[in-house]
């Protein structure tokens, strides 16, 4: 078994609370052990970050840029090894894990090159007024288990680029690729600028109330996000909360089925459906309903399930048993209310947490499968009659991460998309993200943006500089 260490103040150390098993979801068996940090080690990491902040905050843009680019070089060089780790801890197929690593590299490079703007508000012979952006101090990053490396990069890199020091806390289900990432970053950064502590369940809440942390960037479920927010009130920590979603997609009447079915399937089942902004509720006009559900079921049949390290596998397991049980519970609830399960709908009788891509028809709003976030490999397809009615149904959710409209009349599709109550509205695509386009939720899906300059500025506070010019003698 490979050995993993915490990184605190530039040193690789063992966990004072021992270690814990990391399971491979393709087998359900332990394949590695992760160091379990103690609460004292969390304090050490926060103190190290605080001490390092005194000089890192003053480092030049070019210093920060070159440190981050060197780390990106290393991540790229070690991509295959880290991708294998992601497959083993998270379950996704190797090709998808490689795209996670290479996406992380691209995000690092893009963020490294971003500039922090100074806004000139007024310049007159009498006075000059500028708005400056300053780093916040110590940022804690708390990440989920679905895209462990990618989301860690989304948190950590803009925080560092803006001049903060970081304490990372990955999910205890998928900590290993983040431990590797932080080791790589630590090679190129002064001691204490980046730290990582891992622990079993319960460790995260100690972070939310920690008085030495100035900001938390959190990605995870809405209930945990609410708990983070409560804890953060203790010292008014700044927050970015990227929480759950229940994204609706509306297919306009007359949309040619063959031109969109593959894209809709991919958006719903990206990472076995375990993606915050995956397409989670599909509304199809009644005139095309039977054809769409049949085409989606046929598309699902093409997936090859198995251990993501095996060649030819396109569809991995669900990451953990709890999530698999939730997915199945929602499918069973729909079935008992008269839904038709067109394919999948049962755990595979083999080792690991395998649940095949499942298409559920004859469901509607009010069913748990439609109203709740399934976060797994099942898509409910819902028939609608009228456009205004379907828009109201799409917007009835308490979540508001993403949403999409599909159709050939771009004007109509765009006009409808702009009325979706979501942080991102897509037309003829879904879950499309890129480093230069801000992304974030509305309603109970959270607040604050990631990516682009907007995302970078989330890791800064503002200082207004007001200069009254004196007459020179
Ligand atoms: P989760 O909320 O259970 O855990 C997320 C992280 O929070 C983990 O590191 C966990 O250890 C930690 N944690 C748990 N309890 C905590 C507490 N009381 N205080 C502080 N930290 C705590 O989420 P998950 O099951 O890992 O991930 C799935 C959820 O994440 C889904 O709802 C999904 O939609 C959401 N998600 C959202 C986005 C987004 O960008 N909006 C991206 C990915 C995942």
XYZ file of C-alpha atoms and ligand atoms in Angstrom:
517
model
C 0.000 0.000 0.000
C 1.199 3.524 -0.769
C 1.926 5.800 2.190
C 0.230 9.152 2.543
C 1.088 12.076 4.817
C -0.479 15.246 6.041
C 1.300 18.441 5.048
C 1.677 20.971 7.867
C 4.095 23.904 7.781
C 6.071 22.437 4.896
C 6.577 19.041 6.576
C 5.040 15.693 5.669
C 3.749 14.206 8.914
C 1.736 11.210 10.107
C -1.740 11.661 11.565
C -1.723 11.890 15.354
C -5.147 10.221 15.485
C -3.838 7.177 13.584
C -5.217 6.364 10.168
C -8.346 5.056 8.511
C -9.220 2.871 5.550
C -10.064 4.255 2.119
C -12.371 1.937 0.188
C -12.337 1.241 -3.527
C -15.999 1.495 -4.603
C -15.387 -1.014 -7.410
C -14.674 -3.702 -4.799
C -15.971 -2.310 -1.515
C -12.583 -3.246 -0.011
C -9.887 -1.064 1.536
C -7.024 -0.306 -0.861
C -5.160 2.365 1.118
C -4.973 4.013 4.511
C -5.268 7.734 5.090
C -3.631 9.584 7.989
C -6.153 10.860 10.540
C -5.129 14.229 11.887
C -5.868 15.336 15.434
C -7.537 18.591 16.389
C -4.100 19.751 17.629
C -2.764 19.176 14.118
C -5.613 21.262 12.735
C -4.515 24.046 15.113
C -0.910 23.586 13.945
C -1.964 23.839 10.308
C -3.971 27.001 10.942
C -1.079 28.552 12.917
C 1.391 27.659 10.163
C -0.888 29.218 7.550
C -1.286 32.360 9.679
C 2.476 32.706 10.106
C 3.137 32.145 6.401
C 0.502 34.713 5.455
C 2.673 37.555 6.783
C 5.051 37.195 3.844
C 2.917 35.374 1.239
C 0.447 38.272 1.213
C 3.315 40.541 0.125
C 4.644 38.204 -2.577
C 4.573 39.556 -6.118
C 2.118 38.450 -8.767
C 4.983 36.939 -10.749
C 6.203 34.885 -7.754
C 2.730 33.453 -7.183
C 2.248 32.841 -10.901
C 5.508 30.964 -11.291
C 4.942 28.810 -8.147
C 1.529 27.772 -9.421
C 2.772 27.108 -12.958
C 5.584 24.912 -11.619
C 3.048 22.952 -9.572
C 0.864 22.604 -12.687
C 3.905 21.202 -14.546
C 4.344 18.559 -11.835
C 0.666 17.666 -11.761
C 0.744 17.224 -15.526
C 3.869 15.066 -15.285
C 2.309 12.877 -12.565
C -1.149 12.868 -14.175
C -1.418 9.170 -14.833
C -0.498 8.095 -11.304
C -2.924 10.593 -9.780
C -5.677 9.579 -12.200
C -5.259 5.948 -11.091
C -5.628 7.090 -7.492
C -8.841 8.927 -8.394
C -10.224 5.790 -10.063
C -9.437 3.745 -6.972
C -10.845 6.151 -4.413
C -13.708 7.652 -6.399
C -14.687 4.969 -8.911
C -14.841 6.853 -12.206
C -13.351 5.238 -15.335
C -9.701 6.007 -16.120
C -10.436 8.242 -19.137
C -12.687 10.438 -17.021
C -10.121 10.499 -14.208
C -7.454 11.603 -16.717
C -9.755 14.392 -17.887
C -10.241 15.398 -14.234
C -6.467 15.701 -13.769
C -5.888 17.504 -17.055
C -8.843 19.799 -16.335
C -7.258 20.565 -12.967
C -3.982 21.433 -14.737
C -5.821 23.760 -17.126
C -7.640 25.451 -14.224
C -4.353 25.922 -12.373
C -2.668 27.504 -15.348
C -5.592 29.806 -16.095
C -5.863 30.983 -12.486
C -2.112 31.454 -12.175
C -2.244 34.013 -14.989
C -5.264 35.980 -13.721
C -4.688 39.584 -12.665
C -6.190 41.165 -9.585
C -7.691 44.447 -10.730
C -7.382 47.825 -9.032
C -10.407 49.961 -9.848
C -9.823 53.680 -10.323
C -13.022 55.298 -9.104
C -12.032 58.949 -9.390
C -8.957 60.914 -10.426
C -9.094 64.683 -10.207
C -6.448 67.323 -9.477
C -7.704 67.266 -5.866
C -8.030 63.567 -5.128
C -7.595 60.010 -6.309
C -9.888 57.196 -5.182
C -9.080 53.546 -5.865
C -10.654 50.262 -4.843
C -8.017 47.638 -4.009
C -8.384 43.918 -3.411
C -6.522 42.324 -0.517
C -6.106 38.677 0.473
C -8.275 37.592 3.402
C -5.789 35.530 5.426
C -6.295 31.820 6.145
C -8.742 30.061 3.824
C -10.093 26.589 4.641
C -11.188 24.439 1.710
C -13.717 21.661 2.414
C -14.387 19.388 -0.547
C -16.788 16.523 -1.465
C -16.169 13.062 -2.897
C -17.387 13.359 -6.472
C -14.587 15.297 -8.248
C -12.019 15.285 -5.451
C -9.001 16.679 -7.290
C -10.813 19.115 -9.556
C -12.839 20.733 -6.793
C -9.760 21.014 -4.544
C -8.017 22.887 -7.370
C -11.049 25.143 -7.850
C -10.781 26.123 -4.180
C -7.072 26.197 -3.484
C -5.540 27.796 -6.562
C -7.493 31.076 -6.712
C -7.101 31.382 -2.913
C -3.303 31.120 -3.257
C -3.182 33.321 -6.346
C -4.987 36.058 -4.399
C -2.317 35.858 -1.651
C -4.065 33.742 0.982
C -2.679 30.714 2.799
C -4.755 27.536 2.780
C -5.756 24.612 4.976
C -7.358 21.893 2.851
C -9.802 19.302 4.235
C -10.880 16.735 1.638
C -13.761 14.279 2.030
C -12.735 11.315 4.183
C -14.104 9.092 1.401
C -11.712 10.457 -1.246
C -8.758 12.144 0.471
C -5.810 10.644 -1.394
C -5.648 12.578 -4.665
C -5.931 15.833 -2.679
C -3.072 14.720 -0.406
C -0.970 14.247 -3.555
C -2.035 17.621 -4.953
C -1.053 19.406 -1.754
C 2.303 17.604 -1.653
C 2.960 18.880 -5.165
C 1.948 22.448 -4.320
C 4.062 22.374 -1.161
C 7.167 21.581 -3.254
C 6.899 24.996 -4.870
C 5.513 27.174 -2.076
C 7.056 28.535 1.134
C 6.315 26.374 4.227
C 2.850 26.900 5.689
C 1.317 28.510 2.597
C -0.519 25.266 1.799
C -1.438 22.667 4.430
C -3.711 19.645 4.497
C -5.394 17.844 7.374
C -7.604 14.841 6.899
C -9.834 13.153 9.396
C -12.778 10.868 9.602
C -16.351 12.145 9.710
C -16.834 15.009 12.159
C -13.466 16.668 11.549
C -14.969 19.304 9.226
C -17.137 20.886 11.899
C -14.021 21.788 13.941
C -12.915 23.850 10.940
C -16.142 25.795 10.671
C -15.848 27.172 14.216
C -12.066 27.631 14.225
C -11.192 31.219 15.241
C -7.983 31.270 13.170
C -9.737 30.796 9.827
C -10.923 33.830 7.875
C -12.811 32.197 5.022
C -14.288 28.831 4.151
C -14.835 27.713 0.606
C -17.168 24.748 0.853
C -18.547 22.375 -1.767
C -20.973 19.731 -0.613
C -24.574 19.116 0.302
C -27.024 21.821 1.308
C -27.575 20.550 4.897
C -23.810 20.489 5.536
C -23.522 23.937 3.948
C -26.101 25.221 6.416
C -24.072 23.758 9.269
C -20.892 25.397 7.894
C -22.726 28.711 7.789
C -23.852 28.378 11.396
C -20.280 27.575 12.540
C -18.813 30.384 10.448
C -20.894 32.967 12.285
C -18.568 32.583 15.295
C -15.945 34.933 13.825
C -17.815 36.148 10.722
C -15.867 33.960 8.305
C -16.350 34.826 4.668
C -18.056 32.026 2.772
C -18.392 30.582 -0.665
C -20.999 27.811 -0.598
C -21.359 25.558 -3.639
C -24.144 23.226 -2.593
C -26.539 20.701 -4.022
C -28.556 21.049 -7.188
C -31.627 19.552 -8.791
C -31.161 20.916 -12.286
C -34.117 20.804 -14.639
C -33.809 20.512 -18.420
C -36.694 21.390 -20.730
C -36.830 19.995 -24.271
C -38.941 22.251 -26.491
C -41.584 20.570 -28.695
C -40.280 19.565 -32.118
C -36.630 19.223 -31.076
C -35.020 16.540 -33.281
C -34.421 13.686 -30.889
C -31.290 12.298 -32.520
C -29.504 15.662 -32.294
C -29.828 15.932 -28.503
C -30.263 12.485 -26.920
C -26.561 11.714 -26.520
C -25.783 15.136 -25.052
C -28.712 14.891 -22.635
C -27.645 11.416 -21.542
C -24.035 12.528 -21.029
C -25.122 15.577 -18.996
C -27.339 13.438 -16.759
C -24.889 10.581 -16.233
C -21.627 12.549 -16.092
C -19.525 10.861 -13.400
C -22.338 8.304 -12.900
C -24.691 11.219 -12.186
C -22.582 12.314 -9.199
C -22.040 15.845 -10.410
C -23.491 18.907 -8.714
C -24.694 20.473 -11.945
C -25.671 17.254 -13.714
C -29.024 17.263 -15.467
C -31.289 15.772 -12.781
C -34.880 16.230 -14.033
C -35.738 15.997 -17.727
C -39.006 17.569 -18.959
C -40.068 16.400 -22.438
C -43.180 17.521 -24.346
C -45.921 14.874 -24.350
C -45.835 14.678 -28.165
C -42.281 13.260 -28.056
C -42.299 11.600 -24.657
C -42.417 7.939 -25.700
C -39.722 8.401 -28.343
C -37.375 10.232 -25.952
C -37.659 7.773 -23.088
C -37.049 4.839 -25.457
C -34.018 6.542 -27.025
C -32.512 7.314 -23.606
C -32.965 3.704 -22.484
C -31.294 2.492 -25.693
C -28.418 4.908 -25.083
C -28.034 3.637 -21.503
C -27.658 0.075 -22.770
C -24.397 1.045 -24.537
C -22.549 1.712 -21.262
C -20.008 -0.859 -20.089
C -20.014 -1.175 -16.292
C -16.984 -2.236 -14.329
C -13.836 -1.299 -12.435
C -12.605 1.948 -13.959
C -9.063 0.591 -14.257
C -10.219 -2.120 -16.679
C -9.906 -1.237 -20.363
C -13.217 -0.664 -22.164
C -15.148 0.269 -19.007
C -17.244 3.433 -19.498
C -19.385 3.432 -16.353
C -18.067 2.990 -12.815
C -19.682 2.287 -9.457
C -21.466 4.736 -7.181
C -18.836 6.155 -4.826
C -20.283 4.833 -1.587
C -22.937 2.511 -0.225
C -24.947 5.251 1.482
C -25.372 7.079 -1.824
C -26.274 3.865 -3.648
C -28.955 3.140 -1.052
C -30.391 6.643 -1.440
C -30.527 6.289 -5.225
C -32.278 2.953 -4.939
C -34.722 4.251 -2.329
C -35.777 7.062 -4.682
C -36.223 4.632 -7.589
C -38.309 2.271 -5.416
C -40.457 5.142 -4.188
C -41.177 6.132 -7.808
C -41.875 2.516 -8.775
C -44.396 2.168 -5.950
C -46.173 5.286 -7.227
C -46.602 3.720 -10.664
C -43.433 4.846 -12.457
C -41.951 2.672 -15.214
C -38.288 1.773 -14.776
C -37.164 1.412 -18.400
C -33.663 0.142 -17.663
C -31.467 -0.430 -14.623
C -33.257 0.024 -11.310
C -31.366 -2.521 -9.212
C -27.890 -2.899 -7.742
C -25.748 -5.375 -9.679
C -25.177 -8.704 -7.940
C -21.405 -8.400 -7.807
C -18.770 -6.886 -5.531
C -18.610 -3.102 -5.399
C -21.328 -0.460 -5.496
C -22.576 -0.865 -9.055
C -25.912 0.606 -10.106
C -26.545 0.726 -13.857
C -27.752 3.850 -15.657
C -31.460 3.957 -14.892
C -34.182 5.759 -16.878
C -37.467 6.246 -15.043
C -40.622 7.253 -16.977
C -44.175 8.065 -15.879
C -42.944 10.142 -12.926
C -43.958 13.634 -12.037
C -43.374 16.500 -9.644
C -44.282 15.500 -6.112
C -42.408 12.191 -6.474
C -39.269 12.114 -4.353
C -37.182 11.141 -7.388
C -38.156 14.414 -9.073
C -38.210 16.703 -6.043
C -35.003 15.547 -4.321
C -31.431 15.522 -5.561
C -30.640 11.901 -6.504
C -26.896 12.508 -7.084
C -26.441 9.173 -8.818
C -27.078 7.164 -11.989
C -30.816 7.658 -12.426
C -32.755 10.125 -14.556
C -36.478 10.815 -14.133
C -38.172 11.862 -17.404
C -41.326 13.899 -16.929
C -43.981 14.683 -19.567
C -45.333 18.225 -19.938
C -48.104 19.844 -21.933
C -47.548 23.580 -21.854
C -44.401 25.728 -21.854
C -45.429 28.177 -19.137
C -46.535 25.284 -16.933
C -43.220 23.440 -17.347
C -41.212 26.570 -16.558
C -43.156 26.954 -13.305
C -42.467 23.301 -12.468
C -38.758 23.677 -13.215
C -38.609 26.723 -10.928
C -40.595 25.184 -8.083
C -37.451 23.612 -6.585
C -35.764 25.139 -3.552
C -32.464 24.487 -5.387
C -31.147 26.763 -8.133
C -27.752 25.621 -9.400
C -28.149 25.130 -13.164
C -30.859 24.544 -15.718
C -31.159 24.138 -19.469
C -33.479 24.492 -22.444
C -33.052 22.425 -25.597
C -34.492 23.285 -29.039
C -33.806 24.529 -32.537
C -35.428 27.954 -32.088
C -32.548 29.628 -30.263
C -34.482 32.811 -29.561
C -37.295 30.910 -27.866
C -34.853 28.653 -26.010
C -32.763 31.589 -24.785
C -35.793 33.550 -23.686
C -37.064 30.588 -21.661
C -33.584 29.830 -20.239
C -33.270 33.398 -18.983
C -36.411 32.809 -16.892
C -34.969 29.765 -15.109
C -34.266 30.465 -11.432
C -30.701 29.162 -11.486
C -27.157 30.488 -11.196
C -26.347 29.112 -14.656
C -28.742 28.700 -17.597
C -27.594 26.676 -20.597
C -29.107 26.361 -24.093
C -28.586 23.073 -25.955
C -26.006 21.892 -23.408
C -25.806 21.304 -19.676
C -23.053 21.167 -17.049
C -20.659 22.952 -19.422
C -18.033 24.722 -17.357
C -14.753 26.391 -18.210
C -12.098 28.280 -16.228
C -13.032 31.727 -17.562
C -16.795 31.577 -16.959
C -18.195 32.264 -13.500
C -20.203 29.429 -11.968
C -22.343 29.386 -8.838
C -25.748 28.649 -7.430
C -28.823 30.580 -6.401
C -31.491 29.807 -3.787
C -30.538 26.800 -1.592
C -27.736 25.826 -4.016
C -25.501 28.343 -2.307
C -23.878 31.683 -3.010
C -20.635 33.125 -4.268
C -19.070 32.453 -7.647
C -16.188 30.217 -8.694
C -14.006 30.527 -11.817
C -12.953 33.565 -13.818
C -12.037 36.897 -12.251
C -15.282 36.830 -10.241
C -14.146 33.566 -8.653
C -10.700 34.973 -7.862
C -12.160 38.051 -6.206
C -14.141 35.825 -3.824
C -10.809 35.258 -2.086
C -10.210 38.941 -1.487
C -11.538 41.694 0.713
C -11.862 45.271 -0.449
C -9.977 48.315 0.674
C -10.881 51.761 -0.531
C -7.858 54.003 -0.891
C -8.845 57.679 -0.746
C -5.969 60.083 -1.435
C -6.437 63.828 -0.930
C -3.658 65.490 -2.935
C -1.792 68.265 -1.157
C -0.384 71.267 -2.977
C 3.352 70.826 -3.425
C 5.299 73.559 -1.693
P -21.205 16.453 2.223
O -21.901 17.739 2.514
O -21.623 15.247 2.955
O -19.629 16.600 2.528
C -18.839 17.603 1.922
C -17.615 17.864 2.786
O -18.023 18.424 4.036
C -16.808 16.624 3.138
O -15.437 16.965 3.135
C -17.254 16.310 4.555
O -16.301 15.592 5.285
C -17.430 17.700 5.109
N -18.336 17.808 6.258
C -19.275 16.941 6.672
N -19.923 17.438 7.741
C -19.379 18.653 8.005
C -19.650 19.680 8.952
N -20.595 19.556 9.857
N -18.916 20.801 8.873
C -17.971 20.968 7.933
N -17.677 20.038 7.013
C -18.379 18.896 7.036
O -21.296 16.284 0.652
P -20.813 15.032 -0.215
O -21.769 13.919 0.068
O -19.360 14.831 -0.037
O -21.035 15.570 -1.703
C -22.258 15.490 -2.361
C -23.002 16.821 -2.345
O -22.156 17.866 -2.784
C -24.190 16.843 -3.294
O -25.305 17.473 -2.677
C -23.713 17.694 -4.448
O -24.719 18.317 -5.188
C -22.824 18.665 -3.755
N -21.852 19.235 -4.688
C -22.022 20.537 -5.084
C -21.147 21.090 -6.001
C -21.310 22.530 -6.455
O -20.399 23.055 -7.069
N -22.415 23.171 -6.188
C -20.094 20.323 -6.513
C -19.956 19.000 -6.088
C -20.837 18.474 -5.166
